[in-house]
Short mmCIF file of C-alpha atoms in Angstrom, two decimals:
data_model
loop_
_atom_site.label_atom_id
_atom_site.label_comp_id
_atom_site.label_asym_id
_atom_site.label_seq_id
_atom_site.Cartn_x
_atom_site.Cartn_y
_atom_site.Cartn_z
CA MET A 1 18.51 28.37 -5.68
CA SER A 2 21.86 27.33 -7.17
CA THR A 3 22.48 24.00 -8.87
CA LEU A 4 24.52 22.82 -5.90
CA ASP A 5 21.78 23.72 -3.39
CA ALA A 6 19.19 22.00 -5.55
CA THR A 7 21.37 18.84 -5.77
CA ARG A 8 21.80 18.90 -1.98
CA ALA A 9 18.06 19.28 -1.49
CA GLU A 10 17.39 16.31 -3.78
CA LEU A 11 19.97 14.17 -1.96
CA ALA A 12 18.40 15.13 1.39
CA LEU A 13 15.02 13.98 0.07
CA ILE A 14 16.54 10.63 -1.03
CA VAL A 15 18.14 10.13 2.39
CA LEU A 16 14.90 11.02 4.10
CA TYR A 17 13.06 8.54 1.85
CA LEU A 18 15.51 5.67 2.45
CA ASN A 19 15.49 6.25 6.20
CA LYS A 20 11.84 5.20 6.26
CA ALA A 21 11.50 1.51 7.24
CA GLU A 22 8.30 1.30 5.19
CA ALA A 23 10.05 2.66 2.11
CA ARG A 24 12.81 0.06 2.40
CA ASP A 25 10.13 -2.61 2.80
CA LYS A 26 8.34 -1.51 -0.39
CA ILE A 27 11.65 -1.49 -2.33
CA CYS A 28 12.24 -5.06 -1.20
CA ARG A 29 8.68 -5.87 -2.18
CA ALA A 30 9.36 -4.66 -5.66
CA ILE A 31 12.46 -6.83 -5.81
CA GLN A 32 10.50 -9.79 -4.50
CA TYR A 33 7.67 -9.58 -7.03
CA GLY A 34 10.00 -8.64 -9.84
CA SER A 35 11.88 -11.87 -9.17
CA LYS A 36 8.63 -13.77 -9.06
CA PHE A 37 7.70 -12.35 -12.48
CA LEU A 38 11.09 -13.41 -13.89
CA SER A 39 11.03 -16.87 -12.35
CA ASP A 40 7.40 -17.63 -13.32
CA GLY A 41 7.40 -20.20 -10.48
CA GLN A 42 10.30 -22.12 -11.91
CA PRO A 43 13.37 -23.06 -9.83
CA GLY A 44 16.43 -20.91 -10.33
CA THR A 45 18.22 -17.77 -9.19
CA ALA A 46 15.14 -15.55 -9.56
CA GLN A 47 12.97 -17.85 -7.45
CA ASN A 48 15.74 -17.92 -4.76
CA VAL A 49 15.78 -14.12 -4.70
CA ASP A 50 11.98 -14.14 -4.45
CA LYS A 51 11.94 -16.48 -1.46
CA SER A 52 14.88 -14.86 0.38
CA THR A 53 13.49 -11.33 -0.10
CA SER A 54 10.03 -12.47 1.04
CA LEU A 55 11.55 -13.87 4.29
CA ALA A 56 13.68 -10.69 4.79
CA ARG A 57 10.60 -8.44 4.40
CA LYS A 58 8.93 -10.08 7.34
CA VAL A 59 11.54 -8.55 9.64
CA PHE A 60 10.57 -5.07 8.44
CA SER A 61 6.91 -5.75 9.41
CA SER A 62 7.76 -7.11 12.87
CA PHE A 63 6.23 -4.11 14.73
CA LEU A 64 3.72 -3.00 12.06
CA SER A 65 1.00 -5.27 13.47
CA LEU A 66 1.30 -3.61 16.89
CA SER A 67 1.05 -0.14 15.31
CA MET A 68 -1.96 -1.18 13.24
CA ILE A 69 -3.70 -2.47 16.40
CA CYS A 70 -3.00 0.77 18.18
CA MET A 71 -4.43 2.61 15.14
CA VAL A 72 -7.64 0.59 15.34
CA LEU A 73 -8.00 1.39 19.02
CA LEU A 74 -7.07 5.10 18.83
CA VAL A 75 -8.76 6.25 15.68
CA GLN A 76 -12.17 7.73 16.50
CA PHE A 77 -15.30 7.95 14.43
CA LEU A 78 -15.00 11.01 12.19
CA ARG A 79 -17.99 13.28 11.57
CA GLY A 80 -17.19 13.84 7.88
CA PRO A 81 -17.29 10.38 6.22
CA PRO A 82 -20.54 8.31 6.34
CA VAL A 83 -20.68 5.58 8.98
CA PRO A 84 -20.31 2.73 6.41
CA LEU A 85 -17.02 4.18 5.17
CA VAL A 86 -15.76 4.60 8.76
CA LEU A 87 -16.67 1.01 9.56
CA LEU A 88 -14.97 -0.22 6.36
CA GLY A 89 -11.88 1.76 7.33
CA LYS A 90 -11.81 0.19 10.80
CA SER A 91 -12.37 -3.25 9.32
CA LYS A 92 -9.48 -2.70 6.93
CA ASN A 93 -7.16 -1.78 9.83
CA ALA A 94 -8.32 -4.77 11.91
CA LEU A 95 -7.85 -7.17 9.01
CA LEU A 96 -4.44 -5.73 8.08
CA SER A 97 -3.18 -5.86 11.65
CA THR A 98 -4.32 -9.50 11.87
CA PHE A 99 -2.51 -10.24 8.59
CA LEU A 100 0.68 -8.68 9.89
CA PHE A 101 0.43 -10.54 13.21
CA LEU A 102 -0.14 -13.91 11.62
CA ASP A 103 2.60 -13.22 9.13
CA GLN A 104 5.07 -13.21 12.03
CA ILE A 105 4.09 -16.82 12.84
CA VAL A 106 4.77 -17.67 9.21
CA TRP A 107 8.16 -16.03 9.55
CA LEU A 108 8.89 -18.14 12.64
CA GLY A 109 7.98 -21.25 10.74
CA ARG A 110 10.02 -20.48 7.63
CA SER A 111 13.08 -19.50 9.68
CA GLY A 112 12.93 -22.82 11.50
CA ILE A 113 12.03 -21.54 14.94
CA TYR A 114 8.48 -22.92 14.83
CA LYS A 115 8.51 -26.56 13.73
CA ASN A 116 4.85 -27.33 12.95
CA LYS A 117 4.86 -26.92 9.16
CA GLU A 118 1.19 -27.83 8.66
CA ARG A 119 0.03 -25.19 11.11
CA VAL A 120 2.36 -22.65 9.59
CA GLU A 121 0.84 -23.28 6.14
CA LEU A 122 -2.66 -22.94 7.61
CA VAL A 123 -1.77 -19.65 9.36
CA GLY A 124 -0.16 -18.41 6.15
CA ARG A 125 -3.37 -19.02 4.20
CA ILE A 126 -5.52 -17.33 6.87
CA SER A 127 -3.21 -14.33 6.89
CA LEU A 128 -3.50 -14.01 3.12
CA PHE A 129 -7.30 -14.14 3.32
CA CYS A 130 -7.13 -11.34 5.86
CA TRP A 131 -5.05 -9.36 3.36
CA ILE A 132 -7.64 -9.98 0.67
CA GLY A 133 -10.32 -8.73 3.09
CA ALA A 134 -8.28 -5.64 3.93
CA SER A 135 -7.69 -4.90 0.23
CA VAL A 136 -11.39 -5.30 -0.57
CA CYS A 137 -12.28 -2.89 2.28
CA THR A 138 -9.70 -0.45 0.97
CA THR A 139 -11.15 -0.67 -2.49
CA LEU A 140 -14.65 0.05 -1.26
CA VAL A 141 -13.40 2.94 0.91
CA GLU A 142 -11.59 4.54 -2.00
CA VAL A 143 -14.58 4.11 -4.32
CA GLY A 144 -16.82 5.79 -1.70
CA GLU A 145 -14.38 8.62 -1.02
CA ILE A 146 -13.80 9.26 -4.73
CA GLY A 147 -17.56 9.48 -5.16
CA ARG A 148 -17.82 12.00 -2.30
CA LEU A 149 -15.00 14.05 -3.72
CA SER A 150 -16.54 13.99 -7.20
CA ALA A 151 -19.84 15.27 -5.85
CA SER A 152 -18.20 18.10 -3.91
CA MET A 153 -16.07 19.06 -6.93
CA LYS A 154 -19.15 19.24 -9.16
CA LYS A 155 -20.87 21.44 -6.62
CA LEU A 156 -17.80 23.69 -6.49
CA GLU A 157 -17.70 23.85 -10.30
CA LYS A 158 -21.21 25.26 -10.38
CA GLU A 159 -20.12 28.04 -8.01
CA LEU A 160 -17.07 28.91 -10.02
CA LYS A 161 -17.02 30.54 -13.45
CA ASP A 162 -15.90 28.65 -16.55
CA GLY A 163 -12.10 28.31 -16.69
CA LYS A 164 -11.66 29.52 -13.09
CA LYS A 165 -11.84 26.18 -11.29
CA TYR A 166 -8.19 25.32 -11.85
CA HIS A 167 -7.17 28.63 -10.30
CA ASP A 168 -9.24 27.92 -7.18
CA GLU A 169 -7.09 26.56 -4.35
CA GLN A 170 -9.93 24.49 -2.84
CA TYR A 171 -10.78 22.88 -6.17
CA ARG A 172 -7.13 22.04 -6.92
CA ALA A 173 -6.75 20.52 -3.44
CA LYS A 174 -9.82 18.26 -4.01
CA LEU A 175 -8.56 17.29 -7.45
CA LYS A 176 -5.19 16.32 -6.03
CA LYS A 177 -6.88 14.28 -3.30
CA SER A 178 -9.08 12.56 -5.90
CA ASN A 179 -6.01 11.62 -7.97
CA GLU A 180 -4.25 10.20 -4.86
CA ARG A 181 -7.33 8.14 -3.99
CA SER A 182 -7.65 6.89 -7.59
CA LEU A 183 -4.04 5.67 -7.39
CA ALA A 184 -4.74 4.01 -4.05
CA LEU A 185 -7.81 2.34 -5.66
CA VAL A 186 -5.66 0.92 -8.46
CA LYS A 187 -3.07 -0.34 -5.95
CA SER A 188 -5.72 -2.06 -3.70
CA ALA A 189 -7.32 -3.75 -6.72
CA MET A 190 -3.88 -5.05 -7.81
CA ASP A 191 -3.17 -6.31 -4.26
CA ILE A 192 -6.39 -8.40 -4.46
CA VAL A 193 -5.02 -10.05 -7.62
CA VAL A 194 -1.64 -10.63 -5.90
CA ALA A 195 -3.28 -12.30 -2.92
CA VAL A 196 -5.45 -14.46 -5.15
CA GLY A 197 -2.27 -15.53 -6.91
CA LEU A 198 -0.41 -16.31 -3.70
CA LEU A 199 -3.36 -18.41 -2.48
CA GLN A 200 -3.64 -20.07 -5.88
CA LEU A 201 -7.38 -19.52 -6.00
CA ALA A 202 -7.30 -19.18 -9.86
CA PRO A 203 -3.98 -20.89 -10.82
CA LYS A 204 -4.79 -21.00 -14.55
CA LYS A 205 -5.58 -17.26 -14.82
CA VAL A 206 -3.45 -15.75 -12.05
CA THR A 207 -0.10 -17.50 -12.72
CA PRO A 208 3.10 -16.70 -10.76
CA ARG A 209 4.15 -14.40 -13.62
CA VAL A 210 0.85 -12.48 -13.40
CA THR A 211 1.21 -12.37 -9.65
CA GLY A 212 4.69 -11.05 -9.98
CA ALA A 213 3.72 -8.41 -12.54
CA PHE A 214 0.80 -7.08 -10.43
CA GLY A 215 2.88 -7.21 -7.28
CA PHE A 216 5.73 -5.34 -8.89
CA VAL A 217 3.53 -2.52 -10.21
CA SER A 218 1.70 -2.35 -6.83
CA SER A 219 5.06 -2.02 -5.07
CA LEU A 220 6.13 0.78 -7.40
CA ILE A 221 2.93 2.59 -6.55
CA SER A 222 3.61 2.17 -2.86
CA CYS A 223 7.13 3.52 -3.36
CA TYR A 224 5.72 6.55 -5.19
CA GLN A 225 3.13 7.20 -2.46
CA LEU A 226 5.89 7.25 0.15
CA LEU A 227 7.94 9.89 -1.66
CA PRO A 228 8.45 13.04 0.52
CA SER A 229 7.07 16.27 -0.79
CA PRO A 230 9.78 18.53 -2.20
CA GLN A 231 10.46 21.62 -0.12
CA LYS A 232 9.50 24.92 -1.69
CA PRO A 233 12.43 27.21 -2.37
CA LYS A 234 12.78 30.02 0.16
CA THR A 235 12.27 33.55 -1.14
CA ASN A 236 13.96 36.48 0.34
#
């Protein structure tokens, strides 16, 4: 593949990535929490960017709640994972869809369409508790799945000779999946801290700057997870 073809392929991946509504949302999320980190809760330009970006992001998630509800209804019980992990996964989807649905009411309140400020604040706190619940469920699911993958990898290692495991396609696939789930575990744990900060459950320890830092790193992880896989060069 020539340099020009490689450049075109990379540009095509960038366009494909930016065409995803979820990718644009995560980029805005990184800007939002980066601004929160810089402002540290103090009035100024950074705080204005934080607030305006937060409000803009709610437009991206307008139809995500509906898709999450459909996912909860359509996804069937799988035979592979244990029932507790399946139930945790369904609970995560239900809580996340509820969070996204309630977040639209918050958007209506902050945009001035819905006038009851006290109810908007209450709904906002309920939605964040739903997000905490979804993040906790995600964390538990990832821990369980990493444990299952680790057990199957150890079993596979016994069957393979020393030094041969990294040449085995099945082992490498499991290792890749384990790394992906470990990254998702780190992200979900960070999201719990972010939600705690937004709810001000531990204001002395989880300050706006801590919330912004964790949210920014979590957003970068989300952006990385959404990167499209590079296409393999064609061989004649």
